PDB file of C-alpha atoms in Angstrom:
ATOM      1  CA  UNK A  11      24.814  51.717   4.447  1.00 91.00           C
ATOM      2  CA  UNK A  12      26.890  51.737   1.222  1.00 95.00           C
ATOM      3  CA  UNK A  13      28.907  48.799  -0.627  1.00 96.00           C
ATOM      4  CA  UNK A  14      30.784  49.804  -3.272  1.00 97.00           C
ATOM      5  CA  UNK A  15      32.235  47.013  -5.513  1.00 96.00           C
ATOM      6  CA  UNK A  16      35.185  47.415  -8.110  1.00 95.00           C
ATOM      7  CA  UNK A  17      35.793  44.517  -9.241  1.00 92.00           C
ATOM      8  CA  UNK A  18      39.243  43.755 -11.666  1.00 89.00           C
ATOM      9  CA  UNK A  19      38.564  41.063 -12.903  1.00 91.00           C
ATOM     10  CA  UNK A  20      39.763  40.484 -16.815  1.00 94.00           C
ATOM     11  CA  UNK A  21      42.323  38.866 -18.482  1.00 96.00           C
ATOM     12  CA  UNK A  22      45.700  39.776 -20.589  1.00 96.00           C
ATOM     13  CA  UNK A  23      45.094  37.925 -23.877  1.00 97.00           C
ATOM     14  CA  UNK A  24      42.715  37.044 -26.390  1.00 97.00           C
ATOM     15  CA  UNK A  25      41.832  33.681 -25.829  1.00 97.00           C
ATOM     16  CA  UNK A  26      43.169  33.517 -22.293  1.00 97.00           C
ATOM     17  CA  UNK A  27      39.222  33.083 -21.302  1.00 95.00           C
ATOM     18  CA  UNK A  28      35.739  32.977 -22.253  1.00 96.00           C
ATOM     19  CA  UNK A  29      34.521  36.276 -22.264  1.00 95.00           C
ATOM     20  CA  UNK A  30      30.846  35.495 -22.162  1.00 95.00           C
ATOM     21  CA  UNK A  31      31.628  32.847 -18.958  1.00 96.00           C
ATOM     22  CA  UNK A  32      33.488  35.425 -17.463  1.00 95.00           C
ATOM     23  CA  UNK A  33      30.462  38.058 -17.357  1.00 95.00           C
ATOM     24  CA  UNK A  34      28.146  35.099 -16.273  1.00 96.00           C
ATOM     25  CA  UNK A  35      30.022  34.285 -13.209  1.00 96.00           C
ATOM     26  CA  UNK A  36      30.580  37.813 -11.955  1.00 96.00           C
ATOM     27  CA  UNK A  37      26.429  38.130 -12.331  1.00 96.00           C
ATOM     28  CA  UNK A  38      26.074  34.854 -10.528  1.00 96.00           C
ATOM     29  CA  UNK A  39      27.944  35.371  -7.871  1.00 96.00           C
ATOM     30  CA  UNK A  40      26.632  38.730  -7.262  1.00 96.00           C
ATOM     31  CA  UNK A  41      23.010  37.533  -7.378  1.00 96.00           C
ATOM     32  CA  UNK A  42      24.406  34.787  -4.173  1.00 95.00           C
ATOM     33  CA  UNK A  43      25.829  37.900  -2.465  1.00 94.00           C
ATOM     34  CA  UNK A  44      22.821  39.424  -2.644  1.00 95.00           C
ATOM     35  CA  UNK A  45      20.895  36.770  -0.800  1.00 94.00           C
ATOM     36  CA  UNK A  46      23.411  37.743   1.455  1.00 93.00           C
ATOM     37  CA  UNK A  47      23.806  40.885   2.324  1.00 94.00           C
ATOM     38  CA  UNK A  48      20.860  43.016   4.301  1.00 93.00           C
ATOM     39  CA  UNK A  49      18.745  44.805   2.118  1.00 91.00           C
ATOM     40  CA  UNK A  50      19.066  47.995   4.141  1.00 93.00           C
ATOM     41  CA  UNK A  51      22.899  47.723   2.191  1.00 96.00           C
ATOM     42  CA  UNK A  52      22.513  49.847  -1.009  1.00 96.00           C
ATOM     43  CA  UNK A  53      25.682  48.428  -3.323  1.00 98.00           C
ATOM     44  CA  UNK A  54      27.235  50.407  -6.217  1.00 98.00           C
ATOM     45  CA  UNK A  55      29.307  48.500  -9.060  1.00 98.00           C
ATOM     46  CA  UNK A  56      32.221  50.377 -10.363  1.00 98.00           C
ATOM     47  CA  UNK A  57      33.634  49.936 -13.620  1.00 97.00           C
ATOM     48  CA  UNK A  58      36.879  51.031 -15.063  1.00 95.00           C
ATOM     49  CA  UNK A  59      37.966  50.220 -18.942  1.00 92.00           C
ATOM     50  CA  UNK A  60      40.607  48.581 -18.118  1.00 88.00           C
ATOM     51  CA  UNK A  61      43.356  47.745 -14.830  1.00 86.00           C
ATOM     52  CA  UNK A  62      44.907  45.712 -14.098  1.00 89.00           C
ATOM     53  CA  UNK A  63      43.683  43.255 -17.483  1.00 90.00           C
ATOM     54  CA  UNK A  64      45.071  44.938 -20.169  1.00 91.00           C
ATOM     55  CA  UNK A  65      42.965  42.650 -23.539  1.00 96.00           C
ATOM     56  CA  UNK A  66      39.457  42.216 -21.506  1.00 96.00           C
ATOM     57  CA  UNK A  67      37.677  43.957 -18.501  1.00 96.00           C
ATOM     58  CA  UNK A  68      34.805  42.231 -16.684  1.00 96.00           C
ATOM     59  CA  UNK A  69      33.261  45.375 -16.086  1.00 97.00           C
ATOM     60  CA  UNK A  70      34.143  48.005 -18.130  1.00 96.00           C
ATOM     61  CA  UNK A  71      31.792  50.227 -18.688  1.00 96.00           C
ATOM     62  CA  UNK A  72      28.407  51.941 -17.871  1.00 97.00           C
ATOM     63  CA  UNK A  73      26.906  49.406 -19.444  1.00 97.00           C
ATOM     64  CA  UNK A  74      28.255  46.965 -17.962  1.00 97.00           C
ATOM     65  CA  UNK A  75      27.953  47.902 -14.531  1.00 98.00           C
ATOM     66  CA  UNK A  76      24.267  48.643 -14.819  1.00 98.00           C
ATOM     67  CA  UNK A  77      23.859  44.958 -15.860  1.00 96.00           C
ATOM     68  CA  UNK A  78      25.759  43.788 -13.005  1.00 97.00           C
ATOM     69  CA  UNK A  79      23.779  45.674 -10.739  1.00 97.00           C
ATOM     70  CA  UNK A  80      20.289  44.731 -12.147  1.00 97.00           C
ATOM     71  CA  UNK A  81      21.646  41.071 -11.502  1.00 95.00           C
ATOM     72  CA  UNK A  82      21.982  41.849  -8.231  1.00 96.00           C
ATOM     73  CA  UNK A  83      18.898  43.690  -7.506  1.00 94.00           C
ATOM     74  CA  UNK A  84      16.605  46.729  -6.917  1.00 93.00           C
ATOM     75  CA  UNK A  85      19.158  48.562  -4.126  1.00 95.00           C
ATOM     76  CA  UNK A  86      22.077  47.776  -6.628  1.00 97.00           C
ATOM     77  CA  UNK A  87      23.332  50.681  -9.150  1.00 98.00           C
ATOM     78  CA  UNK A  88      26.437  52.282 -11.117  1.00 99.00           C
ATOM     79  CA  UNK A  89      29.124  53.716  -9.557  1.00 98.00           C
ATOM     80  CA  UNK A  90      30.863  56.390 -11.681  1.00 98.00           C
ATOM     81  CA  UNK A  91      34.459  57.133 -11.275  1.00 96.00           C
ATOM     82  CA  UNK A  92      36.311  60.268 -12.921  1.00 92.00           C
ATOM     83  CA  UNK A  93      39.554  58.712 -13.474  1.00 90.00           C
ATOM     84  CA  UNK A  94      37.888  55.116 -15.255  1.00 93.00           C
ATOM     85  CA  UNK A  95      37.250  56.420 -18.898  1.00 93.00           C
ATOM     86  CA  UNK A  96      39.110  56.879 -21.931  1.00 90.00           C
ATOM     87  CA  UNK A  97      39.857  60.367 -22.179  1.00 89.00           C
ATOM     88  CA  UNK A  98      37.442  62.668 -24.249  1.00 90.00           C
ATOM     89  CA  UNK A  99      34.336  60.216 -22.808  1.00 94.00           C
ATOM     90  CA  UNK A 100      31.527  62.506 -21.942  1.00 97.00           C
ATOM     91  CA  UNK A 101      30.660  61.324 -18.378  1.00 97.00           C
ATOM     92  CA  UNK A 102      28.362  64.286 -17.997  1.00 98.00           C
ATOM     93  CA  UNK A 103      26.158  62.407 -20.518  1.00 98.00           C
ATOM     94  CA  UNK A 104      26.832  59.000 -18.751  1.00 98.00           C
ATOM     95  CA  UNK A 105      25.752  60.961 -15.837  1.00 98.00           C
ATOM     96  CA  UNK A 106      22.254  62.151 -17.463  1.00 98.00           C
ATOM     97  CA  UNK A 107      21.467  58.902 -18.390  1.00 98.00           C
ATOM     98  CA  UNK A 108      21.650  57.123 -15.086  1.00 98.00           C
ATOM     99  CA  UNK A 109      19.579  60.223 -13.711  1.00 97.00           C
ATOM    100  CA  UNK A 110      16.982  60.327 -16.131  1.00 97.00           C
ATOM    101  CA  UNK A 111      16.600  56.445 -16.031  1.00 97.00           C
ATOM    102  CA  UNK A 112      16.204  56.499 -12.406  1.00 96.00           C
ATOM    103  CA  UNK A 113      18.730  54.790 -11.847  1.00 97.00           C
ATOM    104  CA  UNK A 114      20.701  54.818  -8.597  1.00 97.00           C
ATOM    105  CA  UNK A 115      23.873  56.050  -8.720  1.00 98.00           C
ATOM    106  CA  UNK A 116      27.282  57.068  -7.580  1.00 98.00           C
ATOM    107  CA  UNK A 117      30.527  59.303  -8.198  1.00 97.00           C
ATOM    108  CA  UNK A 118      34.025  59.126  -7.216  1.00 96.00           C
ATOM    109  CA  UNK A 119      35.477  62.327  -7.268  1.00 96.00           C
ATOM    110  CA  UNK A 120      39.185  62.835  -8.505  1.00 95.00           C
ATOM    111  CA  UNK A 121      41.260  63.495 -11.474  1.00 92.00           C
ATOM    112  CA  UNK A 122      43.360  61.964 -13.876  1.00 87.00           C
ATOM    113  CA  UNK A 123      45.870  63.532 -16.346  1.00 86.00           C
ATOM    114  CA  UNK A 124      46.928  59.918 -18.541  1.00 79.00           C
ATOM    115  CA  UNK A 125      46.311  56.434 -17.661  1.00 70.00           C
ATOM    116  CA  UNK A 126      46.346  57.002 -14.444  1.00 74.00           C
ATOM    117  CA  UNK A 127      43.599  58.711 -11.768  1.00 79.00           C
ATOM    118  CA  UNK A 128      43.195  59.127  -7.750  1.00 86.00           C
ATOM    119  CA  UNK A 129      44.650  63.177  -7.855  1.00 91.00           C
ATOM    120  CA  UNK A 130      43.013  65.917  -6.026  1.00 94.00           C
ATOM    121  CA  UNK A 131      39.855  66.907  -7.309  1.00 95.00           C
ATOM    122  CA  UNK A 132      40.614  69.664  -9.608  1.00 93.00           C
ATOM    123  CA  UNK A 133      37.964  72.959 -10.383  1.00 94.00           C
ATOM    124  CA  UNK A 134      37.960  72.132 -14.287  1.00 94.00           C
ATOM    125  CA  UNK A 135      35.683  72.461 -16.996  1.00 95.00           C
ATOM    126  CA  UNK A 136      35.318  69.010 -17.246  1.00 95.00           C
ATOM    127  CA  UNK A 137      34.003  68.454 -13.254  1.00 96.00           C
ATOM    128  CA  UNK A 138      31.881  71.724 -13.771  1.00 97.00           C
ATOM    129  CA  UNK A 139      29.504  70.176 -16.151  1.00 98.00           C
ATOM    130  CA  UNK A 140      29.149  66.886 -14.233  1.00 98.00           C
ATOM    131  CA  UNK A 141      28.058  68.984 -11.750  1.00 98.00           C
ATOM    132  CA  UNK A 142      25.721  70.549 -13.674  1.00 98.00           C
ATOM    133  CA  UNK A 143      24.206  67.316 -14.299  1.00 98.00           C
ATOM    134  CA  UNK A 144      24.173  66.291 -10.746  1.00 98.00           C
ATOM    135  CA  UNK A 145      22.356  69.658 -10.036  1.00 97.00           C
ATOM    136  CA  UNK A 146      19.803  69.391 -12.283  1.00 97.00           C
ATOM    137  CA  UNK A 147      19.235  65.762 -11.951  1.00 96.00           C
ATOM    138  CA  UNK A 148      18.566  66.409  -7.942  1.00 96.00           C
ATOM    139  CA  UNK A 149      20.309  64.205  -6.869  1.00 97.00           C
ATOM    140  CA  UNK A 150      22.982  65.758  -4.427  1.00 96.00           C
ATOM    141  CA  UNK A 151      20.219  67.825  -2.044  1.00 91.00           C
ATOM    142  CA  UNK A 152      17.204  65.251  -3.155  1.00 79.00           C
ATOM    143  CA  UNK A 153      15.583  62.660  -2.069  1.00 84.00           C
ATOM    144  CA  UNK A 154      17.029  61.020  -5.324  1.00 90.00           C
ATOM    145  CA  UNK A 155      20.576  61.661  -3.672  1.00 94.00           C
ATOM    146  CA  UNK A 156      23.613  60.255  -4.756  1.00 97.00           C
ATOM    147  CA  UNK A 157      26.239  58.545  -2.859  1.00 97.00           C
ATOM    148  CA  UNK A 158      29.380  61.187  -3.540  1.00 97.00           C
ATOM    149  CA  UNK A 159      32.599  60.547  -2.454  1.00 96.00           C
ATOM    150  CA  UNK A 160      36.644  61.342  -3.165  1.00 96.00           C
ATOM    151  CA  UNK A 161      38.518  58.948  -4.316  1.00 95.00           C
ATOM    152  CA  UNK A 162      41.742  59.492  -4.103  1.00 94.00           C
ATOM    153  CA  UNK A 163      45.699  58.607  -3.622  1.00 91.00           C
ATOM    154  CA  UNK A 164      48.392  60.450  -2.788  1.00 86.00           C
ATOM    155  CA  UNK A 165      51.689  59.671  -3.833  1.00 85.00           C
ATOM    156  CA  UNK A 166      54.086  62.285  -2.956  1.00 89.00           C
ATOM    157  CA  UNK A 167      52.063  65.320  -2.201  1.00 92.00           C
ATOM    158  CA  UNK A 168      50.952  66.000   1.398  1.00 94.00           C
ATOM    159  CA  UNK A 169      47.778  63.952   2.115  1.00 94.00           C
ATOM    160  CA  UNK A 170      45.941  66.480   4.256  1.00 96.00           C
ATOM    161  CA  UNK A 171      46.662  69.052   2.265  1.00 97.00           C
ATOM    162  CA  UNK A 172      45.469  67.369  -0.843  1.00 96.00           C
ATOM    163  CA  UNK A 173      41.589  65.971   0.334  1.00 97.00           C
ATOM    164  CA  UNK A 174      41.158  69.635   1.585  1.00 98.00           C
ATOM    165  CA  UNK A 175      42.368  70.796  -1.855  1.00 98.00           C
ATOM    166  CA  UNK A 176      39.713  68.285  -2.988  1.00 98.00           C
ATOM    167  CA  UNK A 177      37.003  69.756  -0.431  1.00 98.00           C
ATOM    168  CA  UNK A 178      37.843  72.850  -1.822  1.00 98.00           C
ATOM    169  CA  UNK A 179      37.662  72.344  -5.616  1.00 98.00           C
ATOM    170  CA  UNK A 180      34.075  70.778  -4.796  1.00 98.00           C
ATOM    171  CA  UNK A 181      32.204  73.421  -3.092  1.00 98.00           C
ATOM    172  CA  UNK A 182      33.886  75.863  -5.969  1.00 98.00           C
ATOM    173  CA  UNK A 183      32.308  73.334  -8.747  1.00 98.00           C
ATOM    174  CA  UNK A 184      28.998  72.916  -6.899  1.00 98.00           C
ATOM    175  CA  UNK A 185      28.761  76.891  -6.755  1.00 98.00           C
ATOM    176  CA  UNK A 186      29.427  77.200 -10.205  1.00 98.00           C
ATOM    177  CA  UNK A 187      26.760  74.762 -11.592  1.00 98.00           C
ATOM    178  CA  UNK A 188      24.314  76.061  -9.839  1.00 97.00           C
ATOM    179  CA  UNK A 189      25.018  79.769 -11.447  1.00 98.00           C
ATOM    180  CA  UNK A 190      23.466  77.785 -14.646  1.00 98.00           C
ATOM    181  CA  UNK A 191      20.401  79.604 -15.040  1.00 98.00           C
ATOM    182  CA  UNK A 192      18.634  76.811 -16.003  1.00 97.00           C
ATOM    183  CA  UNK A 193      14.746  78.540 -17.481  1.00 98.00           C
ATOM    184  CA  UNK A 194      16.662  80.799 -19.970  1.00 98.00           C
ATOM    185  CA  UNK A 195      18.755  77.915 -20.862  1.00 98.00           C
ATOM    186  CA  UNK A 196      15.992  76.355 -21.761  1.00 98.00           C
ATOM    187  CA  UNK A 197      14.442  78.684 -23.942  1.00 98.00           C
ATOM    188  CA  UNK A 198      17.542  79.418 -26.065  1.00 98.00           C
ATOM    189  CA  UNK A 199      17.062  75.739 -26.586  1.00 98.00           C
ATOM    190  CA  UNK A 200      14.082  76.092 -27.609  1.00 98.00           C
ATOM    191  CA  UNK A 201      14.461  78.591 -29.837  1.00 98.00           C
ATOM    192  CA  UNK A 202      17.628  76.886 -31.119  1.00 98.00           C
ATOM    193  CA  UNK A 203      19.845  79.662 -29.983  1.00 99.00           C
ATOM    194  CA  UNK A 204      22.885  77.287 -29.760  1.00 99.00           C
ATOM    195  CA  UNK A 205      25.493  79.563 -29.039  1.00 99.00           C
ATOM    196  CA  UNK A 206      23.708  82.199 -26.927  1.00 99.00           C
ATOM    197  CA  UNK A 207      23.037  78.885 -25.060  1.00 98.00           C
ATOM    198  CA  UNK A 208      26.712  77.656 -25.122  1.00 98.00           C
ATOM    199  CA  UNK A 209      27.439  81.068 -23.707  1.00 98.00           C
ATOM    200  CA  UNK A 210      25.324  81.066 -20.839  1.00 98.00           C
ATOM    201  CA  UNK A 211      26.566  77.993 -20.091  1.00 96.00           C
ATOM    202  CA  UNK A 212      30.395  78.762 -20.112  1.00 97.00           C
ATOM    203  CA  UNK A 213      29.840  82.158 -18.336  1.00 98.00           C
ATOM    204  CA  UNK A 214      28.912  80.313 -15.577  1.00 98.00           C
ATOM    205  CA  UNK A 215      31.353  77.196 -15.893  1.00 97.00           C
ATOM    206  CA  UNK A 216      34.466  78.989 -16.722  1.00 96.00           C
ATOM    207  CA  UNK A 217      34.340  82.806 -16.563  1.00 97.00           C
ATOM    208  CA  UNK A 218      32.213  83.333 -13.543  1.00 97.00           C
ATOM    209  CA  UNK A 219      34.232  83.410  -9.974  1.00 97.00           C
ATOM    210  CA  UNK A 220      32.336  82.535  -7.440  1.00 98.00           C
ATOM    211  CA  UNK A 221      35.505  82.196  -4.917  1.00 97.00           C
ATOM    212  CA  UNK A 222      33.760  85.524  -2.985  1.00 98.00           C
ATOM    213  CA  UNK A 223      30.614  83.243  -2.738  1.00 97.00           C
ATOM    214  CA  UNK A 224      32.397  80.237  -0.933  1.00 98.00           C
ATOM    215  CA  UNK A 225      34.615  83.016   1.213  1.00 98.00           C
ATOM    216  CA  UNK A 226      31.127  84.419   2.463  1.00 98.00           C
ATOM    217  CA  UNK A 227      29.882  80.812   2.966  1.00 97.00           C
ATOM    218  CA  UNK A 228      32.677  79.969   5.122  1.00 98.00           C
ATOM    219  CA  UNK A 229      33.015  83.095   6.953  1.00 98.00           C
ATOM    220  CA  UNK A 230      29.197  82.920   8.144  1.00 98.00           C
ATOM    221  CA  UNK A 231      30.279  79.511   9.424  1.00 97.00           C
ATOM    222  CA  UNK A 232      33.356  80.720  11.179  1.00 98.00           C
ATOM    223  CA  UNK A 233      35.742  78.791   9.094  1.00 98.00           C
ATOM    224  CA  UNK A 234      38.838  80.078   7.788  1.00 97.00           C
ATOM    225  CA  UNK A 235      38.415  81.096   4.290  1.00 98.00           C
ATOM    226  CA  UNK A 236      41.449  79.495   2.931  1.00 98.00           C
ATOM    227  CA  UNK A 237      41.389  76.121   4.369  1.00 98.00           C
ATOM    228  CA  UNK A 238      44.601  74.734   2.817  1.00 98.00           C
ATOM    229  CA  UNK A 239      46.391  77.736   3.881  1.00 98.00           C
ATOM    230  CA  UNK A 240      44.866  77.725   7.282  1.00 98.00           C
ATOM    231  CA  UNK A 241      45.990  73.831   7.492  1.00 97.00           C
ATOM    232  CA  UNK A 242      49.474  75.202   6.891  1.00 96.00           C
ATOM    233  CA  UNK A 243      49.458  77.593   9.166  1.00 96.00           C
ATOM    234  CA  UNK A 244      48.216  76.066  12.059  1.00 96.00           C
ATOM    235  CA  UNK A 245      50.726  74.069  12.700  1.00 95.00           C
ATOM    236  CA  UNK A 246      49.248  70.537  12.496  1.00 94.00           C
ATOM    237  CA  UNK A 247      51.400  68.753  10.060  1.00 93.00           C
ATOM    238  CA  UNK A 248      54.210  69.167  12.528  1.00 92.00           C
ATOM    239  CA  UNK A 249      52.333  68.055  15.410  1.00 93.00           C
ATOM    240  CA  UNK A 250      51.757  64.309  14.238  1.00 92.00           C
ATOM    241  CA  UNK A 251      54.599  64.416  12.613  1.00 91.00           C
ATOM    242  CA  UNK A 252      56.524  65.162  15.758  1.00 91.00           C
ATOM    243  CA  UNK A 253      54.195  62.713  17.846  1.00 92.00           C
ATOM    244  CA  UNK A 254      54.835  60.321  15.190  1.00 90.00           C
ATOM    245  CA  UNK A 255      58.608  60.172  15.480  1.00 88.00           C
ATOM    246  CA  UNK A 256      58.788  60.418  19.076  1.00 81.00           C
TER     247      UNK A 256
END
């Protein structure tokens, strides 16, 4: 199984704690829960920058997490979360580092537009290149594989309607990176080609449309091609809703 640990702990200002003791007993008591806990249990730290401290986060970073999890031991790794940066970090690189390190790892899918995060899981630029990196690094069909999960809340929009909007936006980003063509890539590396390579890259992040390719999917699978749609139409929403009331 999986344990995934987010843990808020921080403070509100300067001087309100230690900030070394703090970091010290988060790794100390992780080390006792990992007497603890069966082995079999693979646990991911998340980190988020800040929330609900707003001077000091416990763990708030990458960095951070990774040391939390080497406290805890050798089934123990990061936990990556979309909506948990500053905007303008590159967590596709945050991404290739944890891969190429061997290090095991984790993603919450989702979006965020401010400080905030838990929307649907939107088919941007952005997600495309994580993806990418999650395609190259083997580690959503290897034996390296990922634990990969949405994480998200719904506020005011339709719940169902938004984790299949999420389910969705996936399958169209997972198509996408894996239009990279990742040998002639690699030579216009090589050869220093930087923008032929930039193109080849973007043709297949943001200009290629690989909706026919997830239709075909689906309809050799017997599954509606437009899922949210097909949620809408089939009546379901009103169902519960009606058995909900009554």
């Amino acid at each position: 199984g999986v344990l995934t640990l987010w843990l808020p702990d921080g403070s509100n200002y300067p001087g309100q704690t230690e900030l070394d003791r703090q970091i010290k007993n988060t790794r100390d008591s992780l080390k006792f829960i990992s007497k603890n806990v069966h082995e079999s249990v693979r646990v991911l730290i998340e980190y988020k920058v800040f929330e609900p401290g707003t001077y000091s986060t416990v763990v708030a970073d990458w960095g951070s997490a990774l040391l939390m999890a080497q406290a805890y031991g050798s089934n123990a790794g990061v936990l990556i979360d979309l909506g948990h940066h500053f905007h303008s970090t590159n967590i596709e690189q945050i991404v290739s580092r944890l891969i190429s390190n061997d290090i095991i790892g984790g993603f919450h899918f989702n979006t965020r537009y401010a400080a905030d995060d838990d929307h649907s899981v939107e088919p941007n630029l952005e997600m495309a290149r994580i993806f990418y990196e999650l395609i190259k690094g083997d580690v959503i069909f290897g034996q390296k594989k990922w634990d990969l999960m949405i994480d998200q809340c719904s506020s005011r929009e339709n719940r169902m309607e938004a984790i299949i909007h999420s389910i969705d936006s996936l399958q169209i980003l997972l198509a996408k990176a894996m239009l990279v063509d990742q040998e002639q890539l690699l030579e216009y590396q090589k050869n220093d080609q930087i923008i032929l390579a930039n193109r080849l890259f973007n043709n297949a992040l943001i200009l290629a449309d690989v909706r026919p390719i997830i239709y075909e999917a689906r309809r050799i699978k017997d599954l509606p091609l437009d899922p949210v749609d097909a949620y809408v139409q089939s009546g379901y929403q009103k169902k519960i809703e009606d058995e909900r009331n009554n």
